[in-house]
Amino acid sequence: MDLADLLNNNNDDEQRILNVVSKLDETSLSVGNSVYVATKYAIARWMRRHSATYAANKVRINAVAPGNVHTAMTATMSANAKMALNALPIPTKYGTETLMDSEEIASVIVFLSSEDARGVNGNVMFVDGGTDALLNTEKVY
């Protein structure tokens, strides 16, 4: 949360952020995961904080939180990494390949960009096959 706060409240102090991040152990998977989560949280928080102001100027802001997707990067994953990834539960993919198709993510972005989504603003859309709902069943807001 401290890193997310720093990212959201930096007051144009990028050098201070770089200083903090440069001291982190870049070889640690847990540090890398923490930074990844903090940056996603910071982006979501920034989007929600600014969505009303942008909407007042006729611009809607939403975020898409994708699950694991078939990409060039995931195509080169090691067997161990694929096994670990397949251990993650994706309810809509239960018992099958867990990676989602990029079209599943893109179709939500197309919807959010369309006039059909004119009432949607300040939302994080989880396009992860239900993983967030499964892992965070008590989080309703």
JSON list of C-alpha atoms in Angstrom, two decimals:
[
{"chain": "A", "resi": 1, "resn": "MET", "atom": "CA", "xyz": [0.00, 0.00, 0.00]},
{"chain": "A", "resi": 2, "resn": "ASP", "atom": "CA", "xyz": [2.89, 2.39, 0.68]},
{"chain": "A", "resi": 3, "resn": "LEU", "atom": "CA", "xyz": [4.14, 2.01, -2.89]},
{"chain": "A", "resi": 4, "resn": "ALA", "atom": "CA", "xyz": [0.61, 2.48, -4.27]},
{"chain": "A", "resi": 5, "resn": "ASP", "atom": "CA", "xyz": [0.26, 5.62, -2.14]},
{"chain": "A", "resi": 6, "resn": "LEU", "atom": "CA", "xyz": [3.60, 6.90, -3.37]},
{"chain": "A", "resi": 7, "resn": "LEU", "atom": "CA", "xyz": [2.61, 6.27, -6.98]},
{"chain": "A", "resi": 8, "resn": "ASN", "atom": "CA", "xyz": [-0.73, 8.03, -6.52]},
{"chain": "A", "resi": 9, "resn": "ASN", "atom": "CA", "xyz": [0.47, 10.97, -4.47]},
{"chain": "A", "resi": 10, "resn": "ASN", "atom": "CA", "xyz": [3.81, 11.67, -6.07]},
{"chain": "A", "resi": 11, "resn": "ASN", "atom": "CA", "xyz": [3.25, 15.40, -6.71]},
{"chain": "A", "resi": 12, "resn": "ASP", "atom": "CA", "xyz": [5.59, 15.13, -9.69]},
{"chain": "A", "resi": 13, "resn": "ASP", "atom": "CA", "xyz": [8.28, 13.57, -7.52]},
{"chain": "A", "resi": 14, "resn": "GLU", "atom": "CA", "xyz": [9.31, 10.85, -9.97]},
{"chain": "A", "resi": 15, "resn": "GLN", "atom": "CA", "xyz": [12.91, 10.91, -8.72]},
{"chain": "A", "resi": 16, "resn": "ARG", "atom": "CA", "xyz": [11.79, 9.94, -5.21]},
{"chain": "A", "resi": 17, "resn": "ILE", "atom": "CA", "xyz": [9.74, 7.06, -6.61]},
{"chain": "A", "resi": 18, "resn": "LEU", "atom": "CA", "xyz": [12.69, 5.87, -8.69]},
{"chain": "A", "resi": 19, "resn": "ASN", "atom": "CA", "xyz": [14.89, 6.07, -5.60]},
{"chain": "A", "resi": 20, "resn": "VAL", "atom": "CA", "xyz": [12.51, 3.87, -3.58]},
{"chain": "A", "resi": 21, "resn": "VAL", "atom": "CA", "xyz": [12.06, 1.34, -6.37]},
{"chain": "A", "resi": 22, "resn": "SER", "atom": "CA", "xyz": [15.80, 1.16, -7.14]},
{"chain": "A", "resi": 23, "resn": "LYS", "atom": "CA", "xyz": [16.44, -0.12, -3.60]},
{"chain": "A", "resi": 24, "resn": "LEU", "atom": "CA", "xyz": [14.12, -3.10, -4.02]},
{"chain": "A", "resi": 25, "resn": "ASP", "atom": "CA", "xyz": [15.54, -6.57, -4.65]},
{"chain": "A", "resi": 26, "resn": "GLU", "atom": "CA", "xyz": [14.83, -7.05, -8.34]},
{"chain": "A", "resi": 27, "resn": "THR", "atom": "CA", "xyz": [15.69, -10.75, -8.17]},
{"chain": "A", "resi": 28, "resn": "SER", "atom": "CA", "xyz": [13.02, -11.50, -5.57]},
{"chain": "A", "resi": 29, "resn": "LEU", "atom": "CA", "xyz": [9.82, -12.95, -7.00]},
{"chain": "A", "resi": 30, "resn": "SER", "atom": "CA", "xyz": [7.87, -11.73, -3.98]},
{"chain": "A", "resi": 31, "resn": "VAL", "atom": "CA", "xyz": [9.20, -8.17, -4.41]},
{"chain": "A", "resi": 32, "resn": "GLY", "atom": "CA", "xyz": [8.36, -8.29, -8.12]},
{"chain": "A", "resi": 33, "resn": "ASN", "atom": "CA", "xyz": [4.86, -9.54, -7.37]},
{"chain": "A", "resi": 34, "resn": "SER", "atom": "CA", "xyz": [4.38, -6.82, -4.75]},
{"chain": "A", "resi": 35, "resn": "VAL", "atom": "CA", "xyz": [5.44, -4.10, -7.18]},
{"chain": "A", "resi": 36, "resn": "TYR", "atom": "CA", "xyz": [3.18, -5.56, -9.88]},
{"chain": "A", "resi": 37, "resn": "VAL", "atom": "CA", "xyz": [0.18, -5.61, -7.53]},
{"chain": "A", "resi": 38, "resn": "ALA", "atom": "CA", "xyz": [0.95, -2.12, -6.21]},
{"chain": "A", "resi": 39, "resn": "THR", "atom": "CA", "xyz": [1.13, -0.63, -9.69]},
{"chain": "A", "resi": 40, "resn": "LYS", "atom": "CA", "xyz": [-2.18, -2.22, -10.71]},
{"chain": "A", "resi": 41, "resn": "TYR", "atom": "CA", "xyz": [-3.77, -0.94, -7.52]},
{"chain": "A", "resi": 42, "resn": "ALA", "atom": "CA", "xyz": [-2.33, 2.54, -8.09]},
{"chain": "A", "resi": 43, "resn": "ILE", "atom": "CA", "xyz": [-3.67, 2.68, -11.66]},
{"chain": "A", "resi": 44, "resn": "ALA", "atom": "CA", "xyz": [-7.13, 1.58, -10.50]},
{"chain": "A", "resi": 45, "resn": "ARG", "atom": "CA", "xyz": [-7.11, 4.12, -7.70]},
{"chain": "A", "resi": 46, "resn": "TRP", "atom": "CA", "xyz": [-5.95, 6.91, -10.01]},
{"chain": "A", "resi": 47, "resn": "MET", "atom": "CA", "xyz": [-8.68, 6.04, -12.51]},
{"chain": "A", "resi": 48, "resn": "ARG", "atom": "CA", "xyz": [-11.42, 6.09, -9.85]},
{"chain": "A", "resi": 49, "resn": "ARG", "atom": "CA", "xyz": [-10.15, 9.35, -8.32]},
{"chain": "A", "resi": 50, "resn": "HIS", "atom": "CA", "xyz": [-10.18, 11.13, -11.69]},
{"chain": "A", "resi": 51, "resn": "SER", "atom": "CA", "xyz": [-13.20, 9.54, -13.38]},
{"chain": "A", "resi": 52, "resn": "ALA", "atom": "CA", "xyz": [-15.72, 12.15, -12.18]},
{"chain": "A", "resi": 53, "resn": "THR", "atom": "CA", "xyz": [-13.59, 15.08, -13.35]},
{"chain": "A", "resi": 54, "resn": "TYR", "atom": "CA", "xyz": [-13.03, 13.52, -16.75]},
{"chain": "A", "resi": 55, "resn": "ALA", "atom": "CA", "xyz": [-16.72, 12.59, -17.05]},
{"chain": "A", "resi": 56, "resn": "ALA", "atom": "CA", "xyz": [-17.66, 16.21, -16.40]},
{"chain": "A", "resi": 57, "resn": "ASN", "atom": "CA", "xyz": [-15.67, 16.92, -19.58]},
{"chain": "A", "resi": 58, "resn": "LYS", "atom": "CA", "xyz": [-17.48, 14.13, -21.47]},
{"chain": "A", "resi": 59, "resn": "VAL", "atom": "CA", "xyz": [-14.67, 11.56, -21.16]},
{"chain": "A", "resi": 60, "resn": "ARG", "atom": "CA", "xyz": [-15.33, 8.26, -19.41]},
{"chain": "A", "resi": 61, "resn": "ILE", "atom": "CA", "xyz": [-12.47, 6.40, -17.73]},
{"chain": "A", "resi": 62, "resn": "ASN", "atom": "CA", "xyz": [-12.58, 2.70, -16.93]},
{"chain": "A", "resi": 63, "resn": "ALA", "atom": "CA", "xyz": [-9.88, 0.11, -16.37]},
{"chain": "A", "resi": 64, "resn": "VAL", "atom": "CA", "xyz": [-9.62, -3.47, -17.54]},
{"chain": "A", "resi": 65, "resn": "ALA", "atom": "CA", "xyz": [-7.94, -6.01, -15.27]},
{"chain": "A", "resi": 66, "resn": "PRO", "atom": "CA", "xyz": [-7.18, -8.96, -17.54]},
{"chain": "A", "resi": 67, "resn": "GLY", "atom": "CA", "xyz": [-6.45, -12.46, -16.47]},
{"chain": "A", "resi": 68, "resn": "ASN", "atom": "CA", "xyz": [-3.62, -14.50, -17.95]},
{"chain": "A", "resi": 69, "resn": "VAL", "atom": "CA", "xyz": [-3.75, -14.28, -21.73]},
{"chain": "A", "resi": 70, "resn": "HIS", "atom": "CA", "xyz": [-2.24, -16.16, -24.68]},
{"chain": "A", "resi": 71, "resn": "THR", "atom": "CA", "xyz": [0.49, -13.78, -25.85]},
{"chain": "A", "resi": 72, "resn": "ALA", "atom": "CA", "xyz": [3.95, -13.96, -27.36]},
{"chain": "A", "resi": 73, "resn": "MET", "atom": "CA", "xyz": [5.30, -13.71, -23.81]},
{"chain": "A", "resi": 74, "resn": "THR", "atom": "CA", "xyz": [3.24, -16.59, -22.43]},
{"chain": "A", "resi": 75, "resn": "ALA", "atom": "CA", "xyz": [4.06, -18.71, -25.50]},
{"chain": "A", "resi": 76, "resn": "THR", "atom": "CA", "xyz": [7.71, -18.81, -24.42]},
{"chain": "A", "resi": 77, "resn": "MET", "atom": "CA", "xyz": [7.04, -19.75, -20.79]},
{"chain": "A", "resi": 78, "resn": "SER", "atom": "CA", "xyz": [8.95, -22.65, -19.30]},
{"chain": "A", "resi": 79, "resn": "ALA", "atom": "CA", "xyz": [7.14, -25.89, -18.48]},
{"chain": "A", "resi": 80, "resn": "ASN", "atom": "CA", "xyz": [7.38, -25.06, -14.75]},
{"chain": "A", "resi": 81, "resn": "ALA", "atom": "CA", "xyz": [5.94, -21.59, -15.27]},
{"chain": "A", "resi": 82, "resn": "LYS", "atom": "CA", "xyz": [3.06, -23.03, -17.33]},
{"chain": "A", "resi": 83, "resn": "MET", "atom": "CA", "xyz": [2.39, -25.59, -14.61]},
{"chain": "A", "resi": 84, "resn": "ALA", "atom": "CA", "xyz": [2.27, -22.85, -11.98]},
{"chain": "A", "resi": 85, "resn": "LEU", "atom": "CA", "xyz": [-0.01, -20.77, -14.18]},
{"chain": "A", "resi": 86, "resn": "ASN", "atom": "CA", "xyz": [-2.31, -23.72, -14.74]},
{"chain": "A", "resi": 87, "resn": "ALA", "atom": "CA", "xyz": [-2.62, -24.08, -10.97]},
{"chain": "A", "resi": 88, "resn": "LEU", "atom": "CA", "xyz": [-4.44, -20.73, -10.84]},
{"chain": "A", "resi": 89, "resn": "PRO", "atom": "CA", "xyz": [-8.19, -21.26, -10.80]},
{"chain": "A", "resi": 90, "resn": "ILE", "atom": "CA", "xyz": [-10.12, -19.70, -13.67]},
{"chain": "A", "resi": 91, "resn": "PRO", "atom": "CA", "xyz": [-13.74, -20.79, -13.21]},
{"chain": "A", "resi": 92, "resn": "THR", "atom": "CA", "xyz": [-14.79, -20.30, -16.84]},
{"chain": "A", "resi": 93, "resn": "LYS", "atom": "CA", "xyz": [-11.83, -22.40, -17.96]},
{"chain": "A", "resi": 94, "resn": "TYR", "atom": "CA", "xyz": [-12.12, -25.09, -15.27]},
{"chain": "A", "resi": 95, "resn": "GLY", "atom": "CA", "xyz": [-10.43, -28.29, -16.35]},
{"chain": "A", "resi": 96, "resn": "THR", "atom": "CA", "xyz": [-9.07, -26.78, -19.57]},
{"chain": "A", "resi": 97, "resn": "GLU", "atom": "CA", "xyz": [-6.23, -24.53, -20.68]},
{"chain": "A", "resi": 98, "resn": "THR", "atom": "CA", "xyz": [-6.22, -21.58, -18.31]},
{"chain": "A", "resi": 99, "resn": "LEU", "atom": "CA", "xyz": [-4.90, -18.89, -20.60]},
{"chain": "A", "resi": 100, "resn": "MET", "atom": "CA", "xyz": [-7.56, -16.65, -22.06]},
{"chain": "A", "resi": 101, "resn": "ASP", "atom": "CA", "xyz": [-7.71, -15.54, -25.67]},
{"chain": "A", "resi": 102, "resn": "SER", "atom": "CA", "xyz": [-6.82, -11.91, -26.33]},
{"chain": "A", "resi": 103, "resn": "GLU", "atom": "CA", "xyz": [-10.19, -11.51, -28.05]},
{"chain": "A", "resi": 104, "resn": "GLU", "atom": "CA", "xyz": [-11.88, -12.05, -24.67]},
{"chain": "A", "resi": 105, "resn": "ILE", "atom": "CA", "xyz": [-10.10, -8.99, -23.32]},
{"chain": "A", "resi": 106, "resn": "ALA", "atom": "CA", "xyz": [-10.45, -6.95, -26.51]},
{"chain": "A", "resi": 107, "resn": "SER", "atom": "CA", "xyz": [-14.22, -7.44, -26.68]},
{"chain": "A", "resi": 108, "resn": "VAL", "atom": "CA", "xyz": [-14.63, -5.85, -23.25]},
{"chain": "A", "resi": 109, "resn": "ILE", "atom": "CA", "xyz": [-12.45, -2.91, -24.29]},
{"chain": "A", "resi": 110, "resn": "VAL", "atom": "CA", "xyz": [-14.54, -2.50, -27.45]},
{"chain": "A", "resi": 111, "resn": "PHE", "atom": "CA", "xyz": [-17.70, -2.50, -25.32]},
{"chain": "A", "resi": 112, "resn": "LEU", "atom": "CA", "xyz": [-16.28, 0.06, -22.87]},
{"chain": "A", "resi": 113, "resn": "SER", "atom": "CA", "xyz": [-15.32, 2.27, -25.81]},
{"chain": "A", "resi": 114, "resn": "SER", "atom": "CA", "xyz": [-18.78, 2.05, -27.34]},
{"chain": "A", "resi": 115, "resn": "GLU", "atom": "CA", "xyz": [-21.87, 4.16, -26.89]},
{"chain": "A", "resi": 116, "resn": "ASP", "atom": "CA", "xyz": [-23.51, 1.09, -25.28]},
{"chain": "A", "resi": 117, "resn": "ALA", "atom": "CA", "xyz": [-21.27, 1.69, -22.24]},
{"chain": "A", "resi": 118, "resn": "ARG", "atom": "CA", "xyz": [-22.16, 5.38, -21.89]},
{"chain": "A", "resi": 119, "resn": "GLY", "atom": "CA", "xyz": [-23.30, 4.80, -18.29]},
{"chain": "A", "resi": 120, "resn": "VAL", "atom": "CA", "xyz": [-20.12, 2.99, -17.27]},
{"chain": "A", "resi": 121, "resn": "ASN", "atom": "CA", "xyz": [-17.51, 5.22, -15.65]},
{"chain": "A", "resi": 122, "resn": "GLY", "atom": "CA", "xyz": [-14.92, 4.73, -12.93]},
{"chain": "A", "resi": 123, "resn": "ASN", "atom": "CA", "xyz": [-15.08, 0.93, -12.98]},
{"chain": "A", "resi": 124, "resn": "VAL", "atom": "CA", "xyz": [-12.44, -1.76, -12.97]},
{"chain": "A", "resi": 125, "resn": "MET", "atom": "CA", "xyz": [-13.68, -4.54, -15.22]},
{"chain": "A", "resi": 126, "resn": "PHE", "atom": "CA", "xyz": [-12.14, -7.87, -14.24]},
{"chain": "A", "resi": 127, "resn": "VAL", "atom": "CA", "xyz": [-11.83, -9.92, -17.43]},
{"chain": "A", "resi": 128, "resn": "ASP", "atom": "CA", "xyz": [-10.26, -12.94, -15.82]},
{"chain": "A", "resi": 129, "resn": "GLY", "atom": "CA", "xyz": [-12.83, -15.68, -16.20]},
{"chain": "A", "resi": 130, "resn": "GLY", "atom": "CA", "xyz": [-14.03, -15.18, -12.62]},
{"chain": "A", "resi": 131, "resn": "THR", "atom": "CA", "xyz": [-10.70, -15.59, -10.84]},
{"chain": "A", "resi": 132, "resn": "ASP", "atom": "CA", "xyz": [-10.97, -12.33, -8.90]},
{"chain": "A", "resi": 133, "resn": "ALA", "atom": "CA", "xyz": [-14.49, -13.23, -7.80]},
{"chain": "A", "resi": 134, "resn": "LEU", "atom": "CA", "xyz": [-13.30, -16.67, -6.68]},
{"chain": "A", "resi": 135, "resn": "LEU", "atom": "CA", "xyz": [-10.24, -15.43, -4.82]},
{"chain": "A", "resi": 136, "resn": "ASN", "atom": "CA", "xyz": [-11.91, -12.34, -3.32]},
{"chain": "A", "resi": 137, "resn": "THR", "atom": "CA", "xyz": [-15.44, -13.56, -2.61]},
{"chain": "A", "resi": 138, "resn": "GLU", "atom": "CA", "xyz": [-15.99, -11.07, 0.22]},
{"chain": "A", "resi": 139, "resn": "LYS", "atom": "CA", "xyz": [-14.82, -8.02, -1.77]},
{"chain": "A", "resi": 140, "resn": "VAL", "atom": "CA", "xyz": [-17.95, -6.50, -3.21]},
{"chain": "A", "resi": 141, "resn": "TYR", "atom": "CA", "xyz": [-16.72, -2.98, -3.88]}
]
